[in-house]
Short mmCIF file of C-alpha atoms in Angstrom, two decimals:
data_model
loop_
_atom_site.label_atom_id
_atom_site.label_comp_id
_atom_site.label_asym_id
_atom_site.label_seq_id
_atom_site.Cartn_x
_atom_site.Cartn_y
_atom_site.Cartn_z
CA UNK Y 1 -70.40 -126.81 11.83
CA UNK Y 2 -73.79 -128.22 10.92
CA UNK Y 3 -75.42 -126.10 8.24
CA UNK Y 4 -77.24 -126.81 5.01
CA UNK Y 5 -75.33 -124.14 3.10
CA UNK Y 6 -71.92 -122.59 3.12
CA UNK Y 7 -71.69 -119.31 4.96
CA UNK Y 8 -70.43 -116.18 3.23
CA UNK Y 9 -67.46 -114.97 5.28
CA UNK Y 10 -65.58 -111.72 4.73
CA UNK Y 11 -62.03 -112.30 6.00
CA UNK Y 12 -60.04 -109.15 6.78
CA UNK Y 13 -56.30 -109.80 6.86
CA UNK Y 14 -54.12 -106.88 5.75
CA UNK Y 15 -51.13 -109.20 6.09
CA UNK Y 16 -51.71 -112.61 4.51
CA UNK Y 17 -48.89 -114.50 2.80
CA UNK Y 18 -48.04 -118.19 3.04
CA UNK Y 19 -44.39 -117.44 2.25
CA UNK Y 20 -44.04 -114.88 5.01
CA UNK Y 21 -43.63 -115.36 8.77
CA UNK Y 22 -45.53 -114.38 11.89
CA UNK Y 23 -49.09 -113.11 11.71
CA UNK Y 24 -49.01 -112.90 7.90
CA UNK Y 25 -48.20 -116.62 7.67
CA UNK Y 26 -50.79 -117.54 10.29
CA UNK Y 27 -53.51 -115.50 8.55
CA UNK Y 28 -52.77 -117.42 5.37
CA UNK Y 29 -53.01 -120.75 7.20
CA UNK Y 30 -56.42 -119.86 8.57
CA UNK Y 31 -57.64 -118.67 5.17
CA UNK Y 32 -56.32 -121.78 3.42
CA UNK Y 33 -58.34 -123.97 5.80
CA UNK Y 34 -61.47 -121.82 5.78
CA UNK Y 35 -61.74 -121.51 2.00
CA UNK Y 36 -62.80 -125.15 1.68
CA UNK Y 37 -65.45 -124.87 4.39
CA UNK Y 38 -67.10 -121.50 3.65
CA UNK Y 39 -67.53 -119.06 0.79
CA UNK Y 40 -64.49 -116.99 1.69
CA UNK Y 41 -63.70 -113.47 0.52
CA UNK Y 42 -60.27 -112.23 1.60
CA UNK Y 43 -59.32 -108.54 1.60
CA UNK Y 44 -55.60 -107.91 2.01
CA UNK Y 45 -52.59 -105.78 1.11
CA UNK Y 46 -50.14 -106.92 -1.56
CA UNK Y 47 -46.44 -106.49 -0.90
CA UNK Y 48 -43.96 -106.05 -3.74
CA UNK Y 49 -42.59 -109.45 -4.74
CA UNK Y 50 -45.36 -111.40 -3.00
CA UNK Y 51 -46.98 -114.29 -4.84
CA UNK Y 52 -50.46 -113.02 -5.75
CA UNK Y 53 -52.95 -113.98 -3.08
CA UNK Y 54 -55.35 -115.34 -5.70
CA UNK Y 55 -52.71 -117.95 -6.58
CA UNK Y 56 -52.08 -118.81 -2.94
CA UNK Y 57 -55.80 -119.15 -2.12
CA UNK Y 58 -57.35 -120.60 -5.30
CA UNK Y 59 -60.62 -121.58 -3.62
CA UNK Y 60 -61.23 -118.15 -2.14
CA UNK Y 61 -62.26 -114.87 -3.67
CA UNK Y 62 -59.54 -112.29 -3.06
CA UNK Y 63 -59.16 -108.56 -3.45
CA UNK Y 64 -55.92 -106.76 -2.66
CA UNK Y 65 -54.50 -103.25 -2.62
CA UNK Y 66 -50.82 -102.50 -3.04
CA UNK Y 67 -49.08 -101.83 0.24
CA UNK Y 68 -47.64 -98.28 0.26
CA UNK Y 69 -44.19 -98.74 -1.28
CA UNK Y 70 -42.58 -95.83 0.56
CA UNK Y 71 -42.67 -97.53 3.96
CA UNK Y 72 -41.17 -100.80 2.72
CA UNK Y 73 -37.68 -99.30 2.91
CA UNK Y 74 -38.10 -98.86 6.67
CA UNK Y 75 -38.51 -102.56 7.49
CA UNK Y 76 -38.64 -102.39 11.29
CA UNK Y 77 -40.89 -99.33 11.34
CA UNK Y 78 -43.17 -100.96 8.78
CA UNK Y 79 -43.41 -104.17 10.81
CA UNK Y 80 -44.09 -102.46 14.15
CA UNK Y 81 -46.19 -99.38 13.30
CA UNK Y 82 -47.97 -100.84 10.23
CA UNK Y 83 -48.54 -97.47 8.52
CA UNK Y 84 -50.14 -99.23 5.55
CA UNK Y 85 -53.08 -100.14 7.78
CA UNK Y 86 -54.50 -96.63 7.40
CA UNK Y 87 -54.85 -97.17 3.65
CA UNK Y 88 -56.26 -100.64 4.24
CA UNK Y 89 -58.83 -99.43 6.77
CA UNK Y 90 -60.42 -96.87 4.47
CA UNK Y 91 -60.09 -99.07 1.36
CA UNK Y 92 -62.03 -101.86 3.10
CA UNK Y 93 -64.72 -99.42 4.21
CA UNK Y 94 -65.17 -98.21 0.63
CA UNK Y 95 -65.05 -101.72 -0.87
CA UNK Y 96 -67.65 -103.03 1.55
CA UNK Y 97 -70.02 -100.11 0.95
CA UNK Y 98 -69.87 -100.78 -2.79
CA UNK Y 99 -70.30 -104.54 -2.34
CA UNK Y 100 -73.40 -104.12 -0.20
CA UNK Y 101 -74.77 -101.49 -2.58
CA UNK Y 102 -74.41 -104.03 -5.39
CA UNK Y 103 -76.44 -106.60 -3.51
CA UNK Y 104 -73.69 -108.77 -2.00
CA UNK Y 105 -74.32 -110.32 1.41
CA UNK Y 106 -72.00 -111.58 4.12
CA UNK Y 107 -73.02 -113.68 7.10
CA UNK Y 108 -70.02 -112.74 9.24
CA UNK Y 109 -67.00 -110.45 9.01
CA UNK Y 110 -63.86 -111.83 10.62
CA UNK Y 111 -60.93 -109.48 11.13
CA UNK Y 112 -57.96 -111.78 11.73
CA UNK Y 113 -55.04 -109.31 11.73
CA UNK Y 114 -53.24 -107.16 12.83
CA UNK Y 115 -52.65 -109.19 15.96
CA UNK Y 116 -51.99 -106.13 18.13
CA UNK Y 117 -55.15 -104.90 19.85
CA UNK Y 118 -54.40 -101.25 19.08
CA UNK Y 119 -55.99 -101.33 15.60
CA UNK Y 120 -59.73 -100.61 15.15
CA UNK Y 121 -61.62 -102.72 12.61
CA UNK Y 122 -63.11 -101.30 9.39
CA UNK Y 123 -65.83 -103.96 9.69
CA UNK Y 124 -67.72 -101.94 12.30
CA UNK Y 125 -70.90 -100.12 11.27
CA UNK Y 126 -72.31 -102.41 8.57
CA UNK Y 127 -74.92 -104.34 10.57
CA UNK Y 128 -73.01 -107.58 9.91
CA UNK Y 129 -71.81 -109.77 12.82
CA UNK Y 130 -68.13 -109.10 13.46
CA UNK Y 131 -65.45 -111.31 15.00
CA UNK Y 132 -62.13 -109.60 15.68
CA UNK Y 133 -58.95 -111.44 16.56
CA UNK Y 134 -57.27 -113.24 18.12
CA UNK Y 135 -55.56 -110.10 19.36
CA UNK Y 136 -52.65 -109.84 21.75
CA UNK Y 137 -49.62 -107.64 22.32
CA UNK Y 138 -49.33 -104.47 24.41
CA UNK Y 139 -46.92 -106.05 26.90
CA UNK Y 140 -44.70 -103.62 28.74
CA UNK Y 141 -41.11 -104.19 29.82
CA UNK Y 142 -40.92 -105.18 33.51
CA UNK Y 143 -39.63 -102.24 35.54
CA UNK Y 144 -36.56 -104.10 36.75
CA UNK Y 145 -35.36 -104.70 33.17
CA UNK Y 146 -35.83 -101.25 31.67
CA UNK Y 147 -32.30 -100.09 32.39
CA UNK Y 148 -30.94 -103.01 30.34
CA UNK Y 149 -33.45 -102.76 27.50
CA UNK Y 150 -32.45 -99.46 25.92
CA UNK Y 151 -35.90 -97.96 26.35
CA UNK Y 152 -34.78 -94.84 24.45
CA UNK Y 153 -35.37 -96.60 21.13
CA UNK Y 154 -37.34 -95.31 18.14
CA UNK Y 155 -40.72 -93.77 18.93
CA UNK Y 156 -42.66 -96.45 17.10
CA UNK Y 157 -41.22 -99.08 19.45
CA UNK Y 158 -43.04 -97.30 22.29
CA UNK Y 159 -46.56 -97.64 20.89
CA UNK Y 160 -47.25 -100.42 23.41
CA UNK Y 161 -46.64 -97.90 26.19
CA UNK Y 162 -49.85 -96.02 25.36
CA UNK Y 163 -52.00 -99.05 24.56
CA UNK Y 164 -53.48 -99.24 28.06
CA UNK Y 165 -54.40 -95.56 27.89
CA UNK Y 166 -56.03 -96.02 24.48
CA UNK Y 167 -57.98 -99.08 25.63
CA UNK Y 168 -59.41 -96.96 28.44
CA UNK Y 169 -59.90 -93.62 26.68
CA UNK Y 170 -59.59 -93.75 22.86
CA UNK Y 171 -63.21 -93.52 21.58
CA UNK Y 172 -62.30 -94.82 18.09
CA UNK Y 173 -60.59 -97.95 19.42
CA UNK Y 174 -63.09 -98.54 22.23
CA UNK Y 175 -66.03 -98.22 19.84
CA UNK Y 176 -64.51 -100.85 17.56
CA UNK Y 177 -63.94 -103.27 20.42
CA UNK Y 178 -67.31 -102.68 22.08
CA UNK Y 179 -69.30 -103.11 18.86
CA UNK Y 180 -67.58 -106.34 17.83
CA UNK Y 181 -69.89 -109.28 18.46
CA UNK Y 182 -66.96 -111.44 19.59
CA UNK Y 183 -63.39 -110.45 20.45
CA UNK Y 184 -60.86 -113.27 20.35
CA UNK Y 185 -57.69 -113.18 22.44
CA UNK Y 186 -54.57 -115.30 22.07
CA UNK Y 187 -53.92 -115.77 25.79
CA UNK Y 188 -55.23 -115.00 29.25
CA UNK Y 189 -53.12 -111.87 29.75
CA UNK Y 190 -54.61 -110.41 26.54
CA UNK Y 191 -58.12 -110.98 27.89
CA UNK Y 192 -57.26 -109.00 31.02
CA UNK Y 193 -55.91 -106.10 28.94
CA UNK Y 194 -58.85 -106.11 26.56
CA UNK Y 195 -61.31 -105.87 29.45
CA UNK Y 196 -60.12 -102.26 29.86
CA UNK Y 197 -62.14 -101.44 26.73
CA UNK Y 198 -65.27 -103.27 27.99
CA UNK Y 199 -65.87 -105.66 25.06
CA UNK Y 200 -69.27 -107.26 24.49
CA UNK Y 201 -67.97 -110.86 24.46
CA UNK Y 202 -64.50 -112.43 24.66
CA UNK Y 203 -63.16 -115.93 23.96
CA UNK Y 204 -59.67 -117.40 23.90
CA UNK Y 205 -58.21 -118.83 20.69
CA UNK Y 206 -54.48 -119.47 20.22
CA UNK Y 207 -53.78 -118.22 16.70
CA UNK Y 208 -50.68 -120.39 16.25
CA UNK Y 209 -51.47 -123.75 14.73
CA UNK Y 210 -49.75 -127.13 15.01
CA UNK Y 211 -50.95 -129.82 12.61
CA UNK Y 212 -49.23 -132.74 14.33
CA UNK Y 213 -46.54 -133.61 16.85
CA UNK Y 214 -43.15 -135.03 15.90
CA UNK Y 215 -42.28 -138.21 17.75
CA UNK Y 216 -38.60 -139.06 18.25
CA UNK Y 217 -38.44 -142.75 19.21
CA UNK Y 218 -34.67 -142.67 18.81
CA UNK Y 219 -34.28 -139.88 21.36
CA UNK Y 220 -33.07 -141.05 24.75
CA UNK Y 221 -33.68 -139.26 27.99
CA UNK Y 222 -30.60 -137.26 28.99
CA UNK Y 223 -28.40 -138.90 31.60
CA UNK Y 224 -28.79 -137.45 35.12
CA UNK Y 225 -26.82 -134.21 35.37
CA UNK Y 226 -26.72 -133.72 31.59
CA UNK Y 227 -28.89 -131.36 29.56
CA UNK Y 228 -28.62 -129.89 26.09
CA UNK Y 229 -30.59 -126.64 26.06
CA UNK Y 230 -31.79 -124.66 23.04
CA UNK Y 231 -32.64 -120.98 22.59
CA UNK Y 232 -34.39 -119.95 19.36
CA UNK Y 233 -35.39 -116.42 18.35
CA UNK Y 234 -34.23 -112.92 17.54
CA UNK Y 235 -31.34 -111.99 19.78
CA UNK Y 236 -32.86 -108.95 21.45
CA UNK Y 237 -32.68 -108.14 25.15
CA UNK Y 238 -36.32 -108.99 25.86
CA UNK Y 239 -35.90 -112.62 24.70
CA UNK Y 240 -33.89 -113.42 27.83
CA UNK Y 241 -30.78 -114.90 26.22
CA UNK Y 242 -28.50 -112.76 28.36
CA UNK Y 243 -30.25 -114.06 31.49
CA UNK Y 244 -29.93 -117.62 30.20
CA UNK Y 245 -26.18 -117.22 29.78
CA UNK Y 246 -25.84 -115.79 33.28
CA UNK Y 247 -27.89 -118.70 34.63
CA UNK Y 248 -25.47 -121.23 33.14
CA UNK Y 249 -22.64 -119.59 35.06
CA UNK Y 250 -24.53 -120.24 38.31
CA UNK Y 251 -24.92 -123.99 37.79
CA UNK Y 252 -23.06 -126.52 39.88
CA UNK Y 253 -19.79 -127.42 38.17
CA UNK Y 254 -20.74 -131.10 38.32
CA UNK Y 255 -23.61 -130.52 35.88
CA UNK Y 256 -22.95 -131.00 32.17
CA UNK Y 257 -25.31 -128.43 30.64
CA UNK Y 258 -24.82 -126.73 27.27
CA UNK Y 259 -26.79 -124.13 25.31
CA UNK Y 260 -27.25 -123.93 21.53
CA UNK Y 261 -28.32 -120.48 20.36
CA UNK Y 262 -30.17 -120.13 17.04
CA UNK Y 263 -30.89 -116.60 15.86
CA UNK Y 264 -29.32 -113.17 15.50
CA UNK Y 265 -30.10 -109.63 16.51
CA UNK Y 266 -28.88 -106.39 18.04
CA UNK Y 267 -28.18 -107.93 21.46
CA UNK Y 268 -25.83 -110.56 20.03
CA UNK Y 269 -22.60 -108.68 20.74
CA UNK Y 270 -23.58 -108.26 24.40
CA UNK Y 271 -24.38 -111.97 24.66
CA UNK Y 272 -21.09 -113.02 23.06
CA UNK Y 273 -19.22 -110.67 25.40
CA UNK Y 274 -21.03 -112.13 28.41
CA UNK Y 275 -20.09 -115.66 27.38
CA UNK Y 276 -16.44 -114.61 27.21
CA UNK Y 277 -16.62 -112.74 30.51
CA UNK Y 278 -18.10 -115.78 32.25
CA UNK Y 279 -15.73 -118.18 30.44
CA UNK Y 280 -18.58 -120.23 28.99
CA UNK Y 281 -17.18 -120.65 25.47
CA UNK Y 282 -17.30 -124.43 25.80
CA UNK Y 283 -20.91 -124.36 27.02
CA UNK Y 284 -22.64 -121.81 24.76
CA UNK Y 285 -22.57 -122.23 20.97
CA UNK Y 286 -23.89 -119.48 18.67
CA UNK Y 287 -25.25 -120.75 15.35
CA UNK Y 288 -26.69 -117.52 13.95
CA UNK Y 289 -29.87 -117.33 11.94
CA UNK Y 290 -30.79 -120.69 10.42
CA UNK Y 291 -33.29 -121.84 7.76
CA UNK Y 292 -36.50 -123.50 8.91
CA UNK Y 293 -35.30 -127.05 8.15
CA UNK Y 294 -32.21 -126.55 10.28
CA UNK Y 295 -34.24 -125.12 13.16
CA UNK Y 296 -36.37 -128.27 13.09
CA UNK Y 297 -33.16 -130.29 13.33
CA UNK Y 298 -32.15 -128.40 16.46
CA UNK Y 299 -35.52 -129.17 18.03
CA UNK Y 300 -34.96 -132.83 17.26
CA UNK Y 301 -31.46 -132.96 18.73
CA UNK Y 302 -31.74 -130.89 21.91
CA UNK Y 303 -33.30 -131.81 25.25
CA UNK Y 304 -35.22 -128.69 26.29
CA UNK Y 305 -36.07 -125.15 25.19
CA UNK Y 306 -34.74 -122.28 27.30
CA UNK Y 307 -36.73 -119.21 26.25
CA UNK Y 308 -37.18 -116.79 29.19
CA UNK Y 309 -38.65 -113.94 27.15
CA UNK Y 310 -40.25 -111.30 29.36
CA UNK Y 311 -42.15 -109.35 26.68
CA UNK Y 312 -43.49 -112.05 24.35
CA UNK Y 313 -47.08 -111.65 23.13
CA UNK Y 314 -47.21 -115.01 21.33
CA UNK Y 315 -44.04 -117.10 21.39
CA UNK Y 316 -44.46 -119.51 18.52
CA UNK Y 317 -41.11 -121.13 19.25
CA UNK Y 318 -42.56 -122.49 22.49
CA UNK Y 319 -45.26 -124.43 20.65
CA UNK Y 320 -42.76 -125.50 17.99
CA UNK Y 321 -40.49 -126.93 20.68
CA UNK Y 322 -43.33 -128.69 22.49
CA UNK Y 323 -44.36 -130.17 19.14
CA UNK Y 324 -41.05 -132.05 19.33
CA UNK Y 325 -41.64 -133.06 22.94
CA UNK Y 326 -39.23 -130.56 24.49
CA UNK Y 327 -39.85 -129.36 28.03
CA UNK Y 328 -39.75 -125.54 28.19
CA UNK Y 329 -38.24 -123.12 30.68
CA UNK Y 330 -39.75 -119.65 30.23
CA UNK Y 331 -41.26 -116.77 32.20
CA UNK Y 332 -44.80 -116.52 33.52
CA UNK Y 333 -45.52 -113.55 31.25
CA UNK Y 334 -47.29 -113.20 27.91
CA UNK Y 335 -47.98 -116.04 25.52
CA UNK Y 336 -45.29 -118.43 26.81
CA UNK Y 337 -46.55 -118.01 30.36
CA UNK Y 338 -49.97 -119.11 29.13
CA UNK Y 339 -48.79 -122.04 27.00
CA UNK Y 340 -46.47 -123.66 29.53
CA UNK Y 341 -47.83 -125.33 32.65
CA UNK Y 342 -46.25 -127.48 35.36
CA UNK Y 343 -46.81 -130.62 33.30
CA UNK Y 344 -44.58 -129.52 30.44
CA UNK Y 345 -42.05 -127.09 31.88
CA UNK Y 346 -41.22 -124.25 34.22
CA UNK Y 347 -42.48 -120.67 34.32
CA UNK Y 348 -40.47 -118.25 36.45
CA UNK Y 349 -40.94 -114.64 37.53
CA UNK Y 350 -39.21 -111.83 35.64
CA UNK Y 351 -38.74 -109.10 38.22
CA UNK Y 352 -35.05 -108.26 37.94
CA UNK Y 353 -32.20 -109.66 35.82
CA UNK Y 354 -30.48 -111.14 38.89
CA UNK Y 355 -33.66 -112.84 40.08
CA UNK Y 356 -34.46 -114.17 36.61
CA UNK Y 357 -31.06 -115.76 36.03
CA UNK Y 358 -31.15 -117.25 39.53
CA UNK Y 359 -34.59 -118.81 38.98
CA UNK Y 360 -33.57 -120.11 35.55
CA UNK Y 361 -30.57 -121.82 37.13
CA UNK Y 362 -32.82 -123.48 39.71
CA UNK Y 363 -35.21 -124.73 37.01
CA UNK Y 364 -32.37 -126.08 34.85
CA UNK Y 365 -30.88 -127.86 37.85
CA UNK Y 366 -34.19 -129.45 38.75
CA UNK Y 367 -34.83 -130.64 35.19
CA UNK Y 368 -31.33 -132.06 34.90
CA UNK Y 369 -31.24 -133.88 38.23
CA UNK Y 370 -34.73 -134.91 39.37
CA UNK Y 371 -35.41 -138.56 38.43
CA UNK Y 372 -38.35 -139.09 36.09
CA UNK Y 373 -39.10 -135.38 35.67
CA UNK Y 374 -37.76 -135.08 32.14
CA UNK Y 375 -39.92 -137.91 30.76
CA UNK Y 376 -42.98 -136.56 32.59
CA UNK Y 377 -42.51 -133.10 31.07
CA UNK Y 378 -41.74 -134.54 27.64
CA UNK Y 379 -45.07 -136.36 27.66
CA UNK Y 380 -46.73 -133.22 29.03
CA UNK Y 381 -45.32 -131.12 26.20
CA UNK Y 382 -46.90 -133.38 23.59
CA UNK Y 383 -50.26 -133.29 25.36
CA UNK Y 384 -50.23 -129.52 25.91
CA UNK Y 385 -49.41 -128.66 22.30
CA UNK Y 386 -52.11 -131.03 21.05
CA UNK Y 387 -54.59 -129.20 23.26
CA UNK Y 388 -53.51 -125.67 22.32
CA UNK Y 389 -52.42 -125.99 18.72
CA UNK Y 390 -54.69 -128.54 17.04
CA UNK Y 391 -55.88 -126.82 13.87
CA UNK Y 392 -58.89 -129.02 13.14
CA UNK Y 393 -60.26 -128.59 16.65
CA UNK Y 394 -59.88 -124.80 16.52
CA UNK Y 395 -61.25 -124.57 12.98
CA UNK Y 396 -64.43 -126.42 13.94
CA UNK Y 397 -64.86 -124.18 16.98
CA UNK Y 398 -64.46 -121.07 14.83
CA UNK Y 399 -66.96 -122.35 12.27
CA UNK Y 400 -69.44 -122.90 15.09
CA UNK Y 401 -69.00 -119.25 16.10
CA UNK Y 402 -69.64 -118.14 12.52
CA UNK Y 403 -72.85 -120.17 12.42
CA UNK Y 404 -74.02 -118.97 15.83
CA UNK Y 405 -73.51 -115.30 15.00
CA UNK Y 406 -75.05 -115.63 11.55
CA UNK Y 407 -78.27 -116.86 13.15
CA UNK Y 408 -78.32 -114.30 15.96
CA UNK Y 409 -81.31 -111.91 15.88
#
């Protein structure tokens, strides 16, 4: 960004905590980088027990409102439906009216979160350039998997099922999207969905950030026919662990392929039962939920990531694995389908469970047996993650957008 003065940026992130995970953590990372390059004002919600945002972002101006305490007891509902956003939306509107009334000025408003595209921005209507995103989400379960995914879950888990309708017909949401000067999307599939609301301008920006890659000079290529696979993530049906287990049972008996599973969730009992049914106890090892340092150790000591999630908006574990030079086997859907190309892994269809496990088995076999392929994809993983995840590159691009919009007539 080439400018004689620092821009005044209003950063809207209802969830922003460097000690949290997911979009809250990523919002904090963006804010922590931006605060040294612009005059940053961050408006956020404060969760009970959270380190005050002013302490986490000492070079930014911050203002927070307490997140409604009542909903905190319903952790899953709170994470999915985000009921506290209603309070945040109207609080931001009121705060901004007062700030402008008192003579404050902002060059650009950037609404970073929530990541789901179903939430309108309170930054609309103030005659200030607005960037919203990157947004994503709204993926539906493939028809062939619905019978295995317990679709009769809590109502708030079905919000994604009406997102397409809202993007086409909800005047509140459509007005927010159409009046934003720039909508950012986290992947190509999100762009296609967002087009239903007819946005003014759209650009792609992967919100997950990788500062550097981790080289492993001591790591040797697996011997032909050998492969140590890794699955990381919540053990829910949509992550594809059950399909991965079934795929291992289809491999040629001459192959020496194992699977380390890191994570826990409500589909774990079904996965353990499937391992027993298929007599794969010596091939599949469950490690449960592990701390971050231990997860990094698994990345360093396995050969490839097997993560065939079929309803994954982002898929940070894919970039984390590629950061360690791991080839990835995933589906061609959502974030992972966008991150992984033929140079760094395999993307397979997810039409039915039988088809998915069959295609996974074929990909595993090819990676384990084709000479030179593993090294090619290892190198490709490093290059792809540098391209997608480099924070400095993305930060400079974003700053250029701030400057461009601030000068627009």
